[in-house]
Coordinates of N, CA and C in Angstrom, one line a residue:
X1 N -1.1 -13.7 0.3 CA -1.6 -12.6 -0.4 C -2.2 -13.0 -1.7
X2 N -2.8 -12.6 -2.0 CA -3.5 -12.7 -3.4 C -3.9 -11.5 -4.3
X3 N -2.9 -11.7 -5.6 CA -3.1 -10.2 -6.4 C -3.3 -10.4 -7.7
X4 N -3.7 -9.8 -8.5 CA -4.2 -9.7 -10.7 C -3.2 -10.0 -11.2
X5 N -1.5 -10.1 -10.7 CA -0.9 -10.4 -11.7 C 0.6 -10.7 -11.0
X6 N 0.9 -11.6 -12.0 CA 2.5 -11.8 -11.0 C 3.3 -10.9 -11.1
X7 N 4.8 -11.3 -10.0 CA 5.3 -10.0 -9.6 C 6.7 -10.0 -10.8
X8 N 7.3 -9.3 -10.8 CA 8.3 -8.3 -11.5 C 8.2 -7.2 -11.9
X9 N 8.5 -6.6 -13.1 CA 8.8 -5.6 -13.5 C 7.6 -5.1 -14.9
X10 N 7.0 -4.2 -15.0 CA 6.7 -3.5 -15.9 C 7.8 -2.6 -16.6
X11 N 8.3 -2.4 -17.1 CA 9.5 -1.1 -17.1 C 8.6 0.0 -17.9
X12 N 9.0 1.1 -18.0 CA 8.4 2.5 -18.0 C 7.9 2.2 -19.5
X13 N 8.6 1.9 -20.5 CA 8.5 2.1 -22.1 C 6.9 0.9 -22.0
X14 N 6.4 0.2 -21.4 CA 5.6 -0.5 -21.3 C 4.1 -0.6 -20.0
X15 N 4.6 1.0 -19.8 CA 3.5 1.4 -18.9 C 2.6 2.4 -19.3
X16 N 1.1 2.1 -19.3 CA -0.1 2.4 -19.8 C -0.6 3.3 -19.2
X17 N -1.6 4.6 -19.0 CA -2.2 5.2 -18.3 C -3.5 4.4 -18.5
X18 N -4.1 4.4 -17.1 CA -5.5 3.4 -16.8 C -4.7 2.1 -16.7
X19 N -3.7 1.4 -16.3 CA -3.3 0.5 -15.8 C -3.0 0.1 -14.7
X20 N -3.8 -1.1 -14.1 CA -4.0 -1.3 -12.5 C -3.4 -2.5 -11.9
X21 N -3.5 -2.6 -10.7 CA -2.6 -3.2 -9.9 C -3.2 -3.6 -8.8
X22 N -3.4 -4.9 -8.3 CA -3.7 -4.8 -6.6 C -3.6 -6.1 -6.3
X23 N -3.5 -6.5 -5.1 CA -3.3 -7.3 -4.1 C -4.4 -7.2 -3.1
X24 N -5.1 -8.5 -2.4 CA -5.4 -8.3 -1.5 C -4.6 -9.6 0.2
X25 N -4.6 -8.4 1.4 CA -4.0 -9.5 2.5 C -4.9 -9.5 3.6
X26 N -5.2 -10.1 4.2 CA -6.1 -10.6 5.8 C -4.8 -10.2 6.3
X27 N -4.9 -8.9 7.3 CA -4.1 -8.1 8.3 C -4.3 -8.9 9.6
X28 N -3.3 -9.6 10.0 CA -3.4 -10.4 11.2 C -2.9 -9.5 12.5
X29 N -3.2 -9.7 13.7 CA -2.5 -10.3 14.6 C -1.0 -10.1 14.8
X30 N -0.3 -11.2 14.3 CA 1.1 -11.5 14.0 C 1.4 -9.9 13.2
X31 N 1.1 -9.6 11.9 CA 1.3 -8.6 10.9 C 1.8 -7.3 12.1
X32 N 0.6 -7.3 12.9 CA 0.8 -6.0 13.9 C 2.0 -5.7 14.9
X33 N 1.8 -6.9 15.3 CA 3.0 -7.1 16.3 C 4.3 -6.9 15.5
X34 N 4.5 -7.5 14.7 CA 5.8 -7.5 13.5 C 5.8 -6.1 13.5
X35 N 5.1 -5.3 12.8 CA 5.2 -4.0 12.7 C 5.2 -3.3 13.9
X36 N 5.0 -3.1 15.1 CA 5.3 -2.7 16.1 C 6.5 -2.8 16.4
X37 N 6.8 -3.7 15.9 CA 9.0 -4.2 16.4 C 9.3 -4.0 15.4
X38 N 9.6 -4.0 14.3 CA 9.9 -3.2 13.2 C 10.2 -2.0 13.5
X39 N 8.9 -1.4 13.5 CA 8.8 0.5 13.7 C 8.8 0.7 14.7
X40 N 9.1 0.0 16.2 CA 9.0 0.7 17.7 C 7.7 1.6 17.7
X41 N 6.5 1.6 16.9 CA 5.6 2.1 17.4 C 4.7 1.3 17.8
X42 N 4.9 1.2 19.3 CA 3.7 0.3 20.2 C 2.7 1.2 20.9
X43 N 2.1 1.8 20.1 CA 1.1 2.6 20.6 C 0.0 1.3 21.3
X44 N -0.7 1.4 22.0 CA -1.2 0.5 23.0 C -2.8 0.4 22.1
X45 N -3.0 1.1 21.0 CA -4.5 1.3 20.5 C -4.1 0.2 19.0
X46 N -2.7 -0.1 18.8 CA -2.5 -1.4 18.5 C -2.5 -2.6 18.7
X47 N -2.5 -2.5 20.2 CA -1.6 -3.8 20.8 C -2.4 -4.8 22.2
X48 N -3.3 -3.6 22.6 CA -3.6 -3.5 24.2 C -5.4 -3.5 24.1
X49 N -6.0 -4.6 23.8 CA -7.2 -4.8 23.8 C -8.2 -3.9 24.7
X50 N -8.1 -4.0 26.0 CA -8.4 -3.3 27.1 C -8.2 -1.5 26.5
X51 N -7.0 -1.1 26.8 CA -6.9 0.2 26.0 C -7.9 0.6 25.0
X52 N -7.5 -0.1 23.8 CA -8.0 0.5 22.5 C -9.4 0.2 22.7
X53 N -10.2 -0.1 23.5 CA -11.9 -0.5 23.6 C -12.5 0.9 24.3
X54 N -11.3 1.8 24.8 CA -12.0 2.5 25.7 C -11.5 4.0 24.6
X55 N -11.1 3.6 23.3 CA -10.8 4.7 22.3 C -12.1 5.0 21.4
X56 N -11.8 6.1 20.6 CA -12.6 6.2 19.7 C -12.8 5.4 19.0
X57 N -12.7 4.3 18.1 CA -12.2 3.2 17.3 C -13.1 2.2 18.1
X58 N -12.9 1.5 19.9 CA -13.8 0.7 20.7 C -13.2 -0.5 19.9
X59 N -11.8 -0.4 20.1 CA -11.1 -1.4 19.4 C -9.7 -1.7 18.7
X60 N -8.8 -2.6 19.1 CA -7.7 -2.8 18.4 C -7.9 -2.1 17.1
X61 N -6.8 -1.4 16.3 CA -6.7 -1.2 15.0 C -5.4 -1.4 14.2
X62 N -4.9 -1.2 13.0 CA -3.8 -1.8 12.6 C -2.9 -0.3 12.6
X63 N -1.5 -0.5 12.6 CA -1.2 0.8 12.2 C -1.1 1.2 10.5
X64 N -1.6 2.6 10.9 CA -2.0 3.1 9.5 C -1.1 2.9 8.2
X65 N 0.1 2.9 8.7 CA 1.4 2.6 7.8 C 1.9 1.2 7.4
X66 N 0.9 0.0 8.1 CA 0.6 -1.4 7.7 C 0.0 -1.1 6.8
X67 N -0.9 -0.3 7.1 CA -1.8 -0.4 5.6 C -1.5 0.2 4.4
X68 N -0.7 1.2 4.3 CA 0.0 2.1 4.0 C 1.0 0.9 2.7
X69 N 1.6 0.1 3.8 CA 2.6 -0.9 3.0 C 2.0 -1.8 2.1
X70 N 0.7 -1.9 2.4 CA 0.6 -2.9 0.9 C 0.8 -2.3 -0.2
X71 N 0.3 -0.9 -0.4 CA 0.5 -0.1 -1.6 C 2.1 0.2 -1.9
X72 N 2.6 -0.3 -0.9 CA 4.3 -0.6 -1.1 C 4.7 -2.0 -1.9
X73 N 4.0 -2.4 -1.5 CA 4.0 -3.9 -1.9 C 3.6 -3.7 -3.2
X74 N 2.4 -3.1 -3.8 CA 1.9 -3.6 -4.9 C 2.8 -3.2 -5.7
X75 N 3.3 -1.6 -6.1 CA 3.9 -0.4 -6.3 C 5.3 -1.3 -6.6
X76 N 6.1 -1.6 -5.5 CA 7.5 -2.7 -5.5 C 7.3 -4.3 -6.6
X77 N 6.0 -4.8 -6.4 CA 5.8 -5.9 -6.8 C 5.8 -6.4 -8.1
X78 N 4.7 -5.1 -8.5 CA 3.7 -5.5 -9.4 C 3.6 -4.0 -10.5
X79 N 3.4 -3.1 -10.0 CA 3.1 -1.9 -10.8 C 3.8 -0.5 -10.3
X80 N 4.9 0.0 -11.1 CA 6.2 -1.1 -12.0 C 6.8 -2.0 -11.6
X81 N 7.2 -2.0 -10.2 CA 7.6 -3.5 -10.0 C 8.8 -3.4 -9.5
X82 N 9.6 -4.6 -9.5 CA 11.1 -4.7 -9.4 C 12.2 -3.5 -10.2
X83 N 12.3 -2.9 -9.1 CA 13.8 -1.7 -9.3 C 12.5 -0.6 -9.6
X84 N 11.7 -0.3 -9.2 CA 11.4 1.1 -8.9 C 11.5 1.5 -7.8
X85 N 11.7 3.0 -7.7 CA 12.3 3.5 -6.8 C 11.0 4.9 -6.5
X86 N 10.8 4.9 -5.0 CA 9.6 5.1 -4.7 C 10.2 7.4 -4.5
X87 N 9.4 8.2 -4.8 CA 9.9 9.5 -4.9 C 8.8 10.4 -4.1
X88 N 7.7 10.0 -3.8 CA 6.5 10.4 -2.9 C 5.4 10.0 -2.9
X89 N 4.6 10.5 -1.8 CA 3.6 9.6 -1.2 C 2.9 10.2 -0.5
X90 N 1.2 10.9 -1.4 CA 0.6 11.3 -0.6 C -0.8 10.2 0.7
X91 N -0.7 10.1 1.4 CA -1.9 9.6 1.8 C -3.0 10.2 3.2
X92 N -4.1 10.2 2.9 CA -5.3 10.3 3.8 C -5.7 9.0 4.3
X93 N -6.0 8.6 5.6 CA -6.3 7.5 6.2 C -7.8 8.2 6.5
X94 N -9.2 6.9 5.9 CA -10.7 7.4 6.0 C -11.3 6.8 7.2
X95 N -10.5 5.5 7.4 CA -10.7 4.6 8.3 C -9.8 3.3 8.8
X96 N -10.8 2.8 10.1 CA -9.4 1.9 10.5 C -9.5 0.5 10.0
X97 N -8.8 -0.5 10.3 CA -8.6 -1.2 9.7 C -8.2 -2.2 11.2
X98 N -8.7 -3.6 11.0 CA -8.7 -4.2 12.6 C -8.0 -5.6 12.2
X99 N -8.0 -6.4 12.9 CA -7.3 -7.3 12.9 C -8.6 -8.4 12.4
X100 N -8.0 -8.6 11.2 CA -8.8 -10.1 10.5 C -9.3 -9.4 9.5
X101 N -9.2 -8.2 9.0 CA -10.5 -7.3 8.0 C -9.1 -7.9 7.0
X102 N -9.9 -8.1 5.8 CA -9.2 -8.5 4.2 C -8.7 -6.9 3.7
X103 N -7.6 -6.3 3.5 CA -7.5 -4.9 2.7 C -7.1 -5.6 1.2
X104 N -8.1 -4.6 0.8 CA -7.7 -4.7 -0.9 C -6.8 -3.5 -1.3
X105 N -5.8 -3.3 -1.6 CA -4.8 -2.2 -2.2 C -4.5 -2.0 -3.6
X106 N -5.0 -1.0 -4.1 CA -5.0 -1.1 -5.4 C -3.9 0.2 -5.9
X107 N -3.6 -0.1 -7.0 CA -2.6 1.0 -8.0 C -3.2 1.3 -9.3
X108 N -3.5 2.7 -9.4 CA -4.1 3.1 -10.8 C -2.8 4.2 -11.2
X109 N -2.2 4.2 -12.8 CA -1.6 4.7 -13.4 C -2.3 6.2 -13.8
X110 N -1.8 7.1 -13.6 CA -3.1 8.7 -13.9 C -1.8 9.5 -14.3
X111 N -0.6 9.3 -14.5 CA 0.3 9.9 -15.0 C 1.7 9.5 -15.8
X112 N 1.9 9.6 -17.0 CA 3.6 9.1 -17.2 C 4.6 10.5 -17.5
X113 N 5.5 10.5 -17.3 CA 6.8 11.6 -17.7 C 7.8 10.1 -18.3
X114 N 7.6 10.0 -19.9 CA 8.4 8.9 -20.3 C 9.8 9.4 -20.4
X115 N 10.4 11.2 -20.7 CA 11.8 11.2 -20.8 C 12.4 11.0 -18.7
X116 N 11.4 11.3 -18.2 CA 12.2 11.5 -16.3 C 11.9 10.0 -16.2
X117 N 11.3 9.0 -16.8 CA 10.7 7.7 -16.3 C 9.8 7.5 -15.0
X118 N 9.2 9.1 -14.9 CA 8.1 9.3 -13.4 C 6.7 8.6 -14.2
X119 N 6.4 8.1 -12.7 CA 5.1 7.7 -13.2 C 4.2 8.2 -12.0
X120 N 2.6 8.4 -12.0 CA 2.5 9.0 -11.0 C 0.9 7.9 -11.0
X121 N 0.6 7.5 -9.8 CA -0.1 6.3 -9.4 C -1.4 6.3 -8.4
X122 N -2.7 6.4 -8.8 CA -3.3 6.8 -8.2 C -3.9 5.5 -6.6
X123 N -3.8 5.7 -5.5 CA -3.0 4.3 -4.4 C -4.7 4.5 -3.7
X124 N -5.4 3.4 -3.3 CA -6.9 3.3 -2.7 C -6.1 2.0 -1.9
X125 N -6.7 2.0 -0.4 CA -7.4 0.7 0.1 C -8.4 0.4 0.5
X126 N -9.5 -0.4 0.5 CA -10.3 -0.7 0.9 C -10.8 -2.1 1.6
X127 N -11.7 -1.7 2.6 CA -12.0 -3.2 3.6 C -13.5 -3.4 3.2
X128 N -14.0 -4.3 3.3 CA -15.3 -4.5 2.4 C -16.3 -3.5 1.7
X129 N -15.1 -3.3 0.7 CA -15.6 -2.1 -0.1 C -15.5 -0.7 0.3
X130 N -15.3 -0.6 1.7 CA -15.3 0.8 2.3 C -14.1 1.4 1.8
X131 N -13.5 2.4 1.3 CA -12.2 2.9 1.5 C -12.0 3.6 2.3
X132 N -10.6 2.7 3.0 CA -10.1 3.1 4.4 C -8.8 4.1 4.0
X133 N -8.4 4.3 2.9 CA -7.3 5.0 2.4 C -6.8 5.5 1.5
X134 N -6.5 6.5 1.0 CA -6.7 6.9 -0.7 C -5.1 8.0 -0.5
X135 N -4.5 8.5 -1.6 CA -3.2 8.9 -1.7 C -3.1 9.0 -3.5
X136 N -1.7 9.7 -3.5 CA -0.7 9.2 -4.8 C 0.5 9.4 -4.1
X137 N 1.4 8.5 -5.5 CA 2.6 8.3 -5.4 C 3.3 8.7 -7.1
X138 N 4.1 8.9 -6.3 CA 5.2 9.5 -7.8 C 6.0 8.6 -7.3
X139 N 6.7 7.5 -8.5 CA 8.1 6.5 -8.7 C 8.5 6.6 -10.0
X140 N 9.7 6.5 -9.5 CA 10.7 6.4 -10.6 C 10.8 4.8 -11.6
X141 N 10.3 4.7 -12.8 CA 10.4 2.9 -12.7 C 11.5 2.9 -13.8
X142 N 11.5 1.5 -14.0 CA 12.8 0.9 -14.1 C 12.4 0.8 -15.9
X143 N 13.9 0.7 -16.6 CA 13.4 1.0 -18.1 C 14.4 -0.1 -18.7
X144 N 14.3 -0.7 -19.8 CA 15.1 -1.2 -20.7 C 16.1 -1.1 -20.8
X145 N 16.3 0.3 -20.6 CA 17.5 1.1 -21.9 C 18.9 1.1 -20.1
X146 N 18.6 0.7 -19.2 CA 19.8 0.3 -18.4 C 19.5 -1.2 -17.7
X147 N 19.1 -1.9 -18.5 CA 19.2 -3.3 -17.9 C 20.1 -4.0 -18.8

């Protein structure tokens, strides 16, 4: 993976509105499979070449909640980071995402509540520039004043 900043903790007292976040990962193959045993969802328009060619798509695709998880990843990683605790999560999927496409996942800050320590996060991914996915998230991040 490759992302703007290494991972830990931002804690809340040091979180910025217009402050960003991302990672990008080449969605393999392997990634899919993993997730299909993971989540028992082996839908065959993941997995089943033959199948998913005769779909709308005319092609393997990843599942949407693969993609879904980098913005887990960044969100857990990176922005806030270590010990936030995740409180909701909207997302729209615009498009698919295939096996080998690079996702970029990004985190934009568009809200703080500094006495609740909510922060609210505006979540994009995109495959060569297209965005395949767009959402927010409300998390709880982690603060000073109990570490």
């Amino acid at each position: 993976m490759l992302d703007n900043m290494p991972r830990g903790t931002i804690c809340i007292e040091d979180i910025e509105m217009g402050m960003v976040r991302h990672l990008a990962k080449v969605v393999t193959d392997r990634d899919i499979e993993l997730f299909a045993e993971v989540s028992t969802d082996r839908n065959p328009v993941h997995l089943d070449d033959a199948y998913a060619q005769d779909t709308i798509f005319e092609g393997r695709i990843a599942h949407g909640m693969l993609t879904a998880g980098l913005i887990s990843a960044v969100i857990g990683e990176q922005l806030p980071g270590h010990g936030t605790v995740y409180m909701g999560q909207t997302l729209k999927f615009l498009g698919p995402v295939r096996p080998g496409d690079m996702v970029h996942a990004e985190v934009e800050v568009i809200g703080i509540d500094h006495a609740k320590r909510r922060v609210q996060l505006d979540c994009r991914c995109m495959v060569d520039g297209k965005k395949v996915l767009k959402g927010e998230a409300t998390v709880l991040a982690p603060s000073r004043k109990f570490d």
